[in-house]
Coordinates of C-alpha atoms in Angstrom, one line a residue:
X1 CA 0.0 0.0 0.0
X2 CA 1.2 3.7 -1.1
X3 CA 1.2 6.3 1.6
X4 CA -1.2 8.2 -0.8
X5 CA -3.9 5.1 0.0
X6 CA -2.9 4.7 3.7
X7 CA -3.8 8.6 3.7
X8 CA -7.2 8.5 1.8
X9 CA -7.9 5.7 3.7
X10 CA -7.5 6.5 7.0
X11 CA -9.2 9.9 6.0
X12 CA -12.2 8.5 5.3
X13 CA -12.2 6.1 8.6
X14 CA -11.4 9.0 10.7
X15 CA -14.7 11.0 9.2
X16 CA -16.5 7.9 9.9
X17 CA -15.1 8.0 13.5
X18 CA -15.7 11.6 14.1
X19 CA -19.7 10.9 13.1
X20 CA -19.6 8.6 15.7
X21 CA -18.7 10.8 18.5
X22 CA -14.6 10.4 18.2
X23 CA -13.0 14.3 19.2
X24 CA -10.9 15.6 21.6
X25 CA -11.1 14.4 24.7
X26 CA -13.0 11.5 23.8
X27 CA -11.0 8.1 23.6
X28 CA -11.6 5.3 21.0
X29 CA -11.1 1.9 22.0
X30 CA -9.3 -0.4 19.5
X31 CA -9.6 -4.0 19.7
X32 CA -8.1 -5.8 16.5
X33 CA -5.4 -7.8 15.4
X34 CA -2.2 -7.3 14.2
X35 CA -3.5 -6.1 10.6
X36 CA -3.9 -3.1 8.0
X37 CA -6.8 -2.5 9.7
X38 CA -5.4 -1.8 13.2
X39 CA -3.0 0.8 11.3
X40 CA -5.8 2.5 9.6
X41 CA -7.8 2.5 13.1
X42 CA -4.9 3.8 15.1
X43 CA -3.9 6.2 12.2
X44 CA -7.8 7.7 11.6
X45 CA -8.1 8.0 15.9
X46 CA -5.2 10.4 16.0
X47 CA -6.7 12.4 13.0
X48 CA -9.9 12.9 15.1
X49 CA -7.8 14.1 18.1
X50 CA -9.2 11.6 20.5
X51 CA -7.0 8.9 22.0
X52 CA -6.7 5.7 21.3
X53 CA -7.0 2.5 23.2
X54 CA -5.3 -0.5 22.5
X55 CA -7.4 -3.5 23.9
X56 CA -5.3 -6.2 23.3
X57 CA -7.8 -9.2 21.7
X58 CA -5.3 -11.8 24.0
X59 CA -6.5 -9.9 27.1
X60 CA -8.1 -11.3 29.5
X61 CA -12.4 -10.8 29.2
X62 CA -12.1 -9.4 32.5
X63 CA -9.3 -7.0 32.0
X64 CA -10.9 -5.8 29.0
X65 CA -14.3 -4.8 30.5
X66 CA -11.8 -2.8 33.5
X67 CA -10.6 -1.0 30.7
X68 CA -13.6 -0.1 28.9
X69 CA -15.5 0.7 32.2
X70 CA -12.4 3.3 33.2
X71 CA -11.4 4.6 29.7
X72 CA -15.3 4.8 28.8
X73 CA -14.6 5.0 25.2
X74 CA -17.1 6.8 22.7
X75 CA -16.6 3.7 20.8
X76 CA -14.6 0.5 20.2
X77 CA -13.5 -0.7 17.1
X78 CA -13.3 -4.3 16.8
X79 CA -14.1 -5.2 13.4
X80 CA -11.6 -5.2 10.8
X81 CA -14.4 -5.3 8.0
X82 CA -15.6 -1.5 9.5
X83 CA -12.0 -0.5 8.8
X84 CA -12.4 -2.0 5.1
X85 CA -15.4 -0.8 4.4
X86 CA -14.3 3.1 4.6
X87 CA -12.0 3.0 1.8
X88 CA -15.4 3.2 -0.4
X89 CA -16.1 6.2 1.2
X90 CA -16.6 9.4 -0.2
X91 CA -13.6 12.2 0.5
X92 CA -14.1 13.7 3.8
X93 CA -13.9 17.4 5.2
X94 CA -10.9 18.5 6.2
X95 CA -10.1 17.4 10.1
X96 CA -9.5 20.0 12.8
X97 CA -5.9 20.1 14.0
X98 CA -5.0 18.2 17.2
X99 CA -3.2 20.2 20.1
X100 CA -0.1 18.9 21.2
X101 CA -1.2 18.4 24.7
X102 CA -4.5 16.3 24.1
X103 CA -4.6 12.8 24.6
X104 CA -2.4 10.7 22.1
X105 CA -3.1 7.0 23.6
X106 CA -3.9 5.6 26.9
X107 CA -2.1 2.4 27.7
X108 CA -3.0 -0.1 31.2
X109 CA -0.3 -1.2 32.9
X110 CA 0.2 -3.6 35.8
X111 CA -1.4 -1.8 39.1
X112 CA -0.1 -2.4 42.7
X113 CA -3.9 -2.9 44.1
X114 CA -4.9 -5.1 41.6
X115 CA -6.6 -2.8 38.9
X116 CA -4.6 -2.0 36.0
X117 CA -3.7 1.6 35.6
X118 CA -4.4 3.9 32.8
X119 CA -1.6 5.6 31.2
X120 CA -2.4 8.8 29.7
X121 CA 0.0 10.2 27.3
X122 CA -0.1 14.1 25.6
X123 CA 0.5 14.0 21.8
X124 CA 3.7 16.5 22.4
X125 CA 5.4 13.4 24.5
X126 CA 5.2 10.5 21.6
X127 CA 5.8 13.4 19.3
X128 CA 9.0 14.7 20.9
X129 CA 9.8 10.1 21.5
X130 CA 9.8 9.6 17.8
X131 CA 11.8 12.9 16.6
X132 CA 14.2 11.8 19.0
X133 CA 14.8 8.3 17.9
X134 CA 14.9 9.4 14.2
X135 CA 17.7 11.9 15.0
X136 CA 19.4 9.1 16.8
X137 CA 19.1 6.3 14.6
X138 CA 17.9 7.8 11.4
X139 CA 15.3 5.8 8.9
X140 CA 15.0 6.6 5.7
X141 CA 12.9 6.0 2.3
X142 CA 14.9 2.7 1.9
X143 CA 14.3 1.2 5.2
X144 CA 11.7 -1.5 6.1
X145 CA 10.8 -1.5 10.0
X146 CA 8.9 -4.8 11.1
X147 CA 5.4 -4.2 13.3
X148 CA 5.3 -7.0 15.4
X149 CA 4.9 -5.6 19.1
X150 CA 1.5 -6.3 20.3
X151 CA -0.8 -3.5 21.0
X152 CA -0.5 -3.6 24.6
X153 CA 2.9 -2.5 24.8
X154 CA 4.2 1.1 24.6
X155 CA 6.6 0.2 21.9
X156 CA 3.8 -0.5 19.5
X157 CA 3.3 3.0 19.2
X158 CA 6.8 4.4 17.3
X159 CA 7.1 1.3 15.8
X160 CA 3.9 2.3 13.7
X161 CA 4.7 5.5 13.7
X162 CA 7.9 6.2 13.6
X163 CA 8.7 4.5 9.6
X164 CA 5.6 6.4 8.6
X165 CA 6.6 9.6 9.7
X166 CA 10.0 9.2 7.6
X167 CA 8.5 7.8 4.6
X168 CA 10.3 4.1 5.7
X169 CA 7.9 0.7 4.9
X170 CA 6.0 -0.8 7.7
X171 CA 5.9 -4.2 7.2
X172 CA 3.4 -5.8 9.5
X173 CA 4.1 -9.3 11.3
X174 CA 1.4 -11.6 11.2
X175 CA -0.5 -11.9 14.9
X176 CA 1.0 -14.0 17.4
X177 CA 4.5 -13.7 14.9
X178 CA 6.5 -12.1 17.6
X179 CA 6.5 -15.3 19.7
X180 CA 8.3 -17.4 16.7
X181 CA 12.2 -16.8 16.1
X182 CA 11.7 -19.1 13.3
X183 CA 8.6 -16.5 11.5
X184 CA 10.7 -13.9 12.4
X185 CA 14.0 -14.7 10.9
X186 CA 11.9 -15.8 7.7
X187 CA 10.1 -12.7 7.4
X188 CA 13.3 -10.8 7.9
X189 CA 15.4 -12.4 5.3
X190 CA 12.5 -12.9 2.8
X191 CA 11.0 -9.0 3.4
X192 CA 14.6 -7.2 3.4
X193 CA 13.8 -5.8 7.0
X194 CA 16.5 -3.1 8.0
X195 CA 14.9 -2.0 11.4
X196 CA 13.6 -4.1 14.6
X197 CA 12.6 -3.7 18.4
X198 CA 13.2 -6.9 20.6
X199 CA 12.5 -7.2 24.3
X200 CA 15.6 -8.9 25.7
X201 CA 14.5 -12.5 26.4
X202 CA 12.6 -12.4 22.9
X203 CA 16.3 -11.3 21.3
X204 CA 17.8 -14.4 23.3
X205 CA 15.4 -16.9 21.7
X206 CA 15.9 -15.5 18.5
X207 CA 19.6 -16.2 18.5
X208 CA 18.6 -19.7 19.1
X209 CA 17.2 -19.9 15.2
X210 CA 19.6 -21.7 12.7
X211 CA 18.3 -19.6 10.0
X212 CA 19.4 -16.2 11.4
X213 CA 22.6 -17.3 9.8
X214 CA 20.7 -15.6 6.2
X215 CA 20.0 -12.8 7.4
X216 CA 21.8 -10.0 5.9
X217 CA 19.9 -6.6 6.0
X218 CA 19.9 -5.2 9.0
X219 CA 20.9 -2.3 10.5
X220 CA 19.0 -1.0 13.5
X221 CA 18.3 -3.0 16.1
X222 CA 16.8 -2.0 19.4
X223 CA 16.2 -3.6 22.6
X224 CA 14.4 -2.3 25.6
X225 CA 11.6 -3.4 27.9
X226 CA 14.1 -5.5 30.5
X227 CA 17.6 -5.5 31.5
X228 CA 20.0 -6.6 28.7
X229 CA 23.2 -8.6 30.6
X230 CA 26.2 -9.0 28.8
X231 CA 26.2 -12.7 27.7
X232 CA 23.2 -11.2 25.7
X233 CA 25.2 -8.6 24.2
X234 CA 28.0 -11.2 23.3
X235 CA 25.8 -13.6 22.2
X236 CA 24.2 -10.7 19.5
X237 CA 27.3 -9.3 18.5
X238 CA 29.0 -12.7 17.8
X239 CA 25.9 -13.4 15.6
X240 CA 25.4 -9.9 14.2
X241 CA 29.1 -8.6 14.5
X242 CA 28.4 -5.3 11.9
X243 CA 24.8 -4.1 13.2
X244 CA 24.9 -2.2 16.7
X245 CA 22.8 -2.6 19.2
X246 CA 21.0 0.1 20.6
X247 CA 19.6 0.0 23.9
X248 CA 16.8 1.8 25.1
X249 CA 15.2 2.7 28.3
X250 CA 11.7 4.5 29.4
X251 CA 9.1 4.0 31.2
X252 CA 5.1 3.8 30.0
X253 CA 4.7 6.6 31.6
X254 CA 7.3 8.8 29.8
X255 CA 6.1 8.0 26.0
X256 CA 8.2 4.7 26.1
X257 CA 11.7 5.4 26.2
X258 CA 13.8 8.9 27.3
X259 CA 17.0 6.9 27.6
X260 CA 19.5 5.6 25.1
X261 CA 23.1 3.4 24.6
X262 CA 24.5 2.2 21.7
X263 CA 27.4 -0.8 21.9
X264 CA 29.1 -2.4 18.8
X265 CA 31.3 -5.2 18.2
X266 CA 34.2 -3.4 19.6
X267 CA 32.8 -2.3 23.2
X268 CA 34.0 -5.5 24.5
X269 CA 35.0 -4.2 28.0
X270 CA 32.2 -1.8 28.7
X271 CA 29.6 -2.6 30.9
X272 CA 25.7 -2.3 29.6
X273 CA 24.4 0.9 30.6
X274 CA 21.2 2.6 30.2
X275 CA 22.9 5.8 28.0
X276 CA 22.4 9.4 27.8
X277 CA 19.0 11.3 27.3
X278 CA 17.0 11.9 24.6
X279 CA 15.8 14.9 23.2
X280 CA 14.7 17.6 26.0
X281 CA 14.6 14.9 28.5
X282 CA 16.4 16.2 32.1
X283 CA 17.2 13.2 34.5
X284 CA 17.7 13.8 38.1
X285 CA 19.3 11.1 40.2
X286 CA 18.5 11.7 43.9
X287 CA 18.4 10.9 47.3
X288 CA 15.5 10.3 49.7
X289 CA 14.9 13.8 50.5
X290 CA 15.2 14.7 46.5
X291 CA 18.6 15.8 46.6
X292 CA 21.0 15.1 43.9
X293 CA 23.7 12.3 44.6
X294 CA 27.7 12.6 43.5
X295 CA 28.4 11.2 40.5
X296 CA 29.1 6.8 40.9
X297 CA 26.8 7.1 43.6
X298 CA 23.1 5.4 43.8
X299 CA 20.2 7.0 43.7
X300 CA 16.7 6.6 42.5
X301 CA 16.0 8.4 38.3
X302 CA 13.0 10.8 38.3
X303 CA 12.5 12.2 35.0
X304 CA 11.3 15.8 33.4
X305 CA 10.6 17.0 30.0
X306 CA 7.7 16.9 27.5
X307 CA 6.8 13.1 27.5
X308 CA 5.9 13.2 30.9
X309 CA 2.3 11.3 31.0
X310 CA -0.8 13.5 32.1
X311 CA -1.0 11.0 35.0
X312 CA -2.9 8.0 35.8
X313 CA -6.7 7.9 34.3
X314 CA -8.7 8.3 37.5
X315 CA -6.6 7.8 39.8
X316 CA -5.6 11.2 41.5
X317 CA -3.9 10.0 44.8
X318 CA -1.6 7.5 42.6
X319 CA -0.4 10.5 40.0
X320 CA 0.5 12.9 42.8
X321 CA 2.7 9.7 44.4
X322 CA 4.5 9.7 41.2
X323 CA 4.1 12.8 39.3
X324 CA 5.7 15.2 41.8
X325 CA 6.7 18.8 41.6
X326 CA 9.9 19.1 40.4
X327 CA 12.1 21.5 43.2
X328 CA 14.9 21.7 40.4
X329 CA 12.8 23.5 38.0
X330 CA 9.9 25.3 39.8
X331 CA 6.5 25.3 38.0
X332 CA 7.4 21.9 36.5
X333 CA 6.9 18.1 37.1
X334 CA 9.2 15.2 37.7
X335 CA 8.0 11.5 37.1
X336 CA 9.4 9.0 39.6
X337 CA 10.6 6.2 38.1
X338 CA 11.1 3.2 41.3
X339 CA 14.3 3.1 39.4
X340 CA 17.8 2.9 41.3
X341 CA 20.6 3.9 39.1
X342 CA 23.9 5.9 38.5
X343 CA 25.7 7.9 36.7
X344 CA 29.0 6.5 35.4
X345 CA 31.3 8.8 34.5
X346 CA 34.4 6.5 33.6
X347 CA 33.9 6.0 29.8
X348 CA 36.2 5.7 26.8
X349 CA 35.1 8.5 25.7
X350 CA 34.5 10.3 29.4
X351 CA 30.7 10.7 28.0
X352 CA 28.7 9.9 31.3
X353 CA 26.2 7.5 31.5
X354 CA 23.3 5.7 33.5
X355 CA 23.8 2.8 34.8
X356 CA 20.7 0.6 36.0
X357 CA 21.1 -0.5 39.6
X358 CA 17.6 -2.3 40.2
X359 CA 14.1 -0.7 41.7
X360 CA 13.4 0.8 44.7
X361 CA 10.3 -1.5 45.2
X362 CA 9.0 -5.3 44.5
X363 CA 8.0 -4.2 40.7
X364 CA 9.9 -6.6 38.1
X365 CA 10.2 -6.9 34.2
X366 CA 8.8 -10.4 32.8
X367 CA 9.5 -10.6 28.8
X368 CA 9.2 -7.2 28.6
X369 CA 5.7 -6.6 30.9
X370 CA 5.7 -4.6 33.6
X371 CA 4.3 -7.0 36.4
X372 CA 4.0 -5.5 40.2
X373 CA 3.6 -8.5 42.4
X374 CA 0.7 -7.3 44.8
X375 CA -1.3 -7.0 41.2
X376 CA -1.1 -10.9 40.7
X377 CA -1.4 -11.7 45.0
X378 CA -4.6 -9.3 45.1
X379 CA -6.3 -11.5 41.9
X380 CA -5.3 -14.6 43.6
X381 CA -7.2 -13.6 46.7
X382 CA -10.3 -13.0 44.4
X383 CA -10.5 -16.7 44.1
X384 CA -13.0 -18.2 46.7
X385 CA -10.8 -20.6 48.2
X386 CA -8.0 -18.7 48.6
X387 CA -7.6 -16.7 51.9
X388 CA -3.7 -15.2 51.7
X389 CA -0.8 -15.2 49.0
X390 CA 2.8 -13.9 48.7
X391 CA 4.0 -13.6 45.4
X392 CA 8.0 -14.1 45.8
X393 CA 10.6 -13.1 42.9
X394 CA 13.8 -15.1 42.0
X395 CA 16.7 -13.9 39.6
X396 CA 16.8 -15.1 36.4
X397 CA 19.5 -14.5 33.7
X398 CA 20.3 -11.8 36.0
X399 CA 16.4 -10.4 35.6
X400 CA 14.3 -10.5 37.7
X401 CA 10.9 -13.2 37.2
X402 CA 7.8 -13.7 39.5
X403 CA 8.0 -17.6 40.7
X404 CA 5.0 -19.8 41.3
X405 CA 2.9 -18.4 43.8
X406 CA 2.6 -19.8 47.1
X407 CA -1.2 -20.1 48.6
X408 CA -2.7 -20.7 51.4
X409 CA -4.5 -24.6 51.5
X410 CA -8.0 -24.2 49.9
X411 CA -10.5 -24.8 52.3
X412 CA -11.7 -27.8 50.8
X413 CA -9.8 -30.3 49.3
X414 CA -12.4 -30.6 46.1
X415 CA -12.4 -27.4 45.1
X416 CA -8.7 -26.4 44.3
X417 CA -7.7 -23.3 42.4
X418 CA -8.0 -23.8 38.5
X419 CA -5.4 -21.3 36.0
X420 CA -9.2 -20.7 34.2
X421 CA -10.6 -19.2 37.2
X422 CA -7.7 -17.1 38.4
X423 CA -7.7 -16.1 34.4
X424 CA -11.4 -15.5 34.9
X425 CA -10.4 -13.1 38.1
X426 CA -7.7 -11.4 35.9
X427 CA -7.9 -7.6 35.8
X428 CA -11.0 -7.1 38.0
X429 CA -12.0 -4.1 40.5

């Protein structure tokens, strides 16, 4: 498809969005799979200056009626064939021009009570994202970026946007794709991909594919979503000894990632750090009392600058926890991340860097999703024969993974806990 039909297309979806009550302010919920479609429908929601939704169809029912209930979107679009359809549309009016600080998207993540929170984040921050990483790691008309992060995740977002604001190709994995090293490596070498996002543990399976021995096109790769450890970076430079690797770090709540660290095949003796910050992104690494730290010294990242989220959709007392004035720079905010880290200022090139130290609290990084511990004890408890739980956390790889569960003894022996009703409880109030 030609950007000049991805434009009349989407054109014509987003008039037949706006009709149906899709503005600013008001949020779209999109529930599709990895298609056209869901471009078009992401595509034609930011035209109408509402915000988009991603409801992941591998969700949990449960989890998906939270999120509608919270979000309440004006609609949801979860038929590709409404998508289709537009394209034999007549031309639309022209669409009113979004602000930057409107809505863009509002992503759930894993919440500390149980419900999922509600990531809202302004146009300005995914905006000021994806200028960043194209200054960093420039596309260009000759690249081809492959789509294959599922909706649910933050990274979804610049990987469809960021090829088609540079005139790159988006070329869109098939769903359930990024699970198979095997799809991916074929898709890769068959569709001449240039650019690609892994989380960590997805990269480390991928090396594991004979046939990533064909592949000979790319040139951007990008990791983020967990800690990478450096038998991971050995492993991908021995296979892929003339691509870098390019390391990325943000949180949901920041428009993905305000972070960035690029090794190659000759860093052998530096350690993997989180980088330096992106575009109009100001890090402060403090103490308890929110004073800065020496250099080489631990302290917890908070974070400033335009990708800053709104807050947390209806949830007041939990955005003023985290989204905290900022005494460094009166009148503005300061995210806290949970994140301990430092500054490391003995590089080759004496260019400081961050250095990733672990969290603050129990929160942990599973294949790339956020998980808080407390989310998954509180749904356990939900269960009828299930009185108290403690969710404990081993170390993995040198990441951090949530083990099985420990429970209390059902009441009665003949009704144990089934994985279908704690996937029933998933996500619930």
């Amino acid at each position: 498809m030609t950007y000049r039909e991805l434009e009349a297309w989407s054109d014509r979806f987003a008039a037949r969005l706006r009709d149906q009550g899709a503005a600013p302010g008001a949020v779209v919920g999109i529930r599709l799979p990895r298609s056209l479609e869901l471009i078009v429908a992401l595509i034609a929601t930011t035209k109408t200056g509402a915000a988009f939704l991603p409801l992941d169809p591998d969700y949990p029912p449960a989890r998906l009626d939270h999120m509608i209930t919270d979000a309440t979107p004006a609609i949801v679009v979860d038929e590709s064939r409404d998508v289709a359809m537009a394209q034999q549309d007549s031309v639309p009016p022209p669409l009113a021009p979004v602000h930057p600080e409107s809505v863009a998207y509002i992503l759930y993540t894993s919440g500390s009570t149980g419900v999922p929170k509600g990531i809202a984040v302004p146009h300005v921050g995914i905006v000021n994202r994806i200028l960043w990483l194209q200054h960093a790691y420039p596309l260009n008309t000759s690249d081809r970026m492959l789509v294959k992060t599922p909706i649910s995740f933050d990274t979804s977002v610049w990987e469809v946007f960021w090829p088609l604001t540079t005139g790159a190709t988006a070329v869109i994995a098939r769903p359930g794709g990024h699970r198979d090293p095997h799809y991916l490596a074929h898709t890769i070498t068959n569709h001449h991909i240039t650019a690609i996002d892994f989380v960590p543990s997805m990269l480390d399976a991928f090396l594991d594919e004979p046939t990533i021995t064909d592949i000979t096109t790319l040139t951007r790769v990008t990791v983020g979503g967990e800690a990478l450890t450096p038998d991971l970076l050995r492993r991908y430079h021995h296979h892929f000894p003339h691509t870098p690797l390019h390391n990325l770090y943000g949180p949901t709540e920041t428009a993905v990632d305000v972070l960035g660290w690029t090794s190659h095949n000759t860093d052998h003796d530096s350690p993997v750090a989180l980088g330096t910050p992106g575009w109009n992104i100001t890090t402060h690494v403090l103490d308890d009392h929110l004073n800065p730290v020496p250099d080489n010294t631990p302290g917890e990242l908070y974070l400033a600058g335009p990708q800053l989220a709104h807050g947390y959709l209806n949830q007041p007392h939990t955005t003023a926890t985290r989204f905290i004035a900022n005494p460094h720079q009166p009148g503005h905010r300061m995210y806290r991340t949970g994140d301990l880290v430092r500054w490391h200022t003995h590089t080759p090139d004496d260019t400081p860097v961050l250095h990733y130290l672990g969290r603050t609290d129990d929160q942990i990084k599973l294949r790339g999703i956020r998980i808080e511990p407390t989310d998954i004890e509180t749904t356990l408890t939900r269960h009828p024969t299930i009185t108290t739980t403690r969710v404990p956390t081993t170390k993995s790889n040198s990441a951090a993974s949530a083990s099985n569960p420990p429970t209390s003894k059902p009441p009665s022996p003949d009704t144990p806990p089934s994985p279908p009703h704690a996937w029933q409880y998933a996500g619930t109030a």
